Amino acid sequence: MNDIAGGRVAAPDQLTVVARHLLVALINHEYQHDEWIGEVRANDLGHALPTDPDTDQVSRLDGYLVLNPLA
């Protein structure tokens, strides 16, 4: 971010950084929706909660799934 602010990277490099962060934020937001839907299905309809994804790049933070691409 300091390189972007300092004008030391080209526009395509800036877009890559911005797009990566936006994509992670969008995925984490959708994981929250998925968690809420799973909770409603479990609490109100008696369905089992789905298992967490089997990957090191997804973990739980405050009870919610989050993508951690740096893992």
CSV table of C-alpha atoms in Angstrom, one decimal:
chain,number,residue,atom,x,y,z
A,1,MET,CA,0.0,0.0,0.0
A,2,ASN,CA,2.9,2.3,0.7
A,3,ASP,CA,4.2,1.7,-2.8
A,4,ILE,CA,0.8,2.5,-4.3
A,5,ALA,CA,0.5,5.7,-2.3
A,6,GLY,CA,4.1,6.6,-3.2
A,7,GLY,CA,3.4,6.1,-7.0
A,8,ARG,CA,6.0,3.3,-7.2
A,9,VAL,CA,3.8,0.8,-8.9
A,10,ALA,CA,1.9,0.8,-12.2
A,11,ALA,CA,-1.9,0.8,-12.5
A,12,PRO,CA,-2.1,-3.0,-13.3
A,13,ASP,CA,-0.2,-3.8,-10.1
A,14,GLN,CA,-2.4,-1.4,-8.1
A,15,LEU,CA,-5.5,-3.1,-9.5
A,16,THR,CA,-4.2,-6.5,-8.6
A,17,VAL,CA,-3.7,-5.5,-5.0
A,18,VAL,CA,-7.2,-3.8,-4.8
A,19,ALA,CA,-8.9,-6.7,-6.6
A,20,ARG,CA,-7.4,-9.3,-4.3
A,21,HIS,CA,-8.6,-7.5,-1.2
A,22,LEU,CA,-12.1,-6.9,-2.6
A,23,LEU,CA,-12.4,-10.5,-3.6
A,24,VAL,CA,-11.4,-11.7,-0.1
A,25,ALA,CA,-13.9,-9.3,1.5
A,26,LEU,CA,-16.7,-10.5,-0.8
A,27,ILE,CA,-15.9,-14.1,-0.1
A,28,ASN,CA,-15.9,-13.5,3.6
A,29,HIS,CA,-19.2,-11.6,3.4
A,30,GLU,CA,-20.8,-14.5,1.5
A,31,TYR,CA,-19.4,-17.0,4.0
A,32,GLN,CA,-21.2,-15.1,6.7
A,33,HIS,CA,-24.5,-15.4,4.8
A,34,ASP,CA,-23.9,-19.1,4.4
A,35,GLU,CA,-23.3,-19.4,8.1
A,36,TRP,CA,-26.5,-17.6,8.9
A,37,ILE,CA,-28.5,-19.7,6.5
A,38,GLY,CA,-27.0,-22.9,8.0
A,39,GLU,CA,-27.9,-21.7,11.5
A,40,VAL,CA,-31.5,-21.0,10.5
A,41,ARG,CA,-31.8,-24.4,8.8
A,42,ALA,CA,-30.3,-26.1,11.9
A,43,ASN,CA,-32.3,-24.2,14.5
A,44,ASP,CA,-35.6,-24.0,12.8
A,45,LEU,CA,-35.7,-26.9,10.4
A,46,GLY,CA,-33.5,-29.5,12.2
A,47,HIS,CA,-31.0,-29.8,9.4
A,48,ALA,CA,-27.4,-30.6,10.3
A,49,LEU,CA,-24.9,-27.8,9.9
A,50,PRO,CA,-22.6,-28.4,6.9
A,51,THR,CA,-19.0,-29.3,7.7
A,52,ASP,CA,-16.3,-26.7,7.3
A,53,PRO,CA,-14.3,-26.7,4.1
A,54,ASP,CA,-11.2,-29.0,4.2
A,55,THR,CA,-8.5,-26.4,3.5
A,56,ASP,CA,-5.9,-24.5,5.5
A,57,GLN,CA,-7.0,-21.3,3.7
A,58,VAL,CA,-10.4,-21.1,5.5
A,59,SER,CA,-10.6,-20.8,9.2
A,60,ARG,CA,-13.1,-19.6,11.8
A,61,LEU,CA,-13.0,-16.1,13.3
A,62,ASP,CA,-15.5,-15.2,16.0
A,63,GLY,CA,-17.6,-18.3,14.9
A,64,TYR,CA,-17.6,-17.3,11.2
A,65,LEU,CA,-15.7,-18.8,8.3
A,66,VAL,CA,-13.2,-16.5,6.8
A,67,LEU,CA,-10.8,-16.9,3.9
A,68,ASN,CA,-7.2,-16.5,4.8
A,69,PRO,CA,-5.2,-16.5,1.5
A,70,LEU,CA,-1.9,-16.0,3.4
A,71,ALA,CA,-2.3,-19.3,5.3
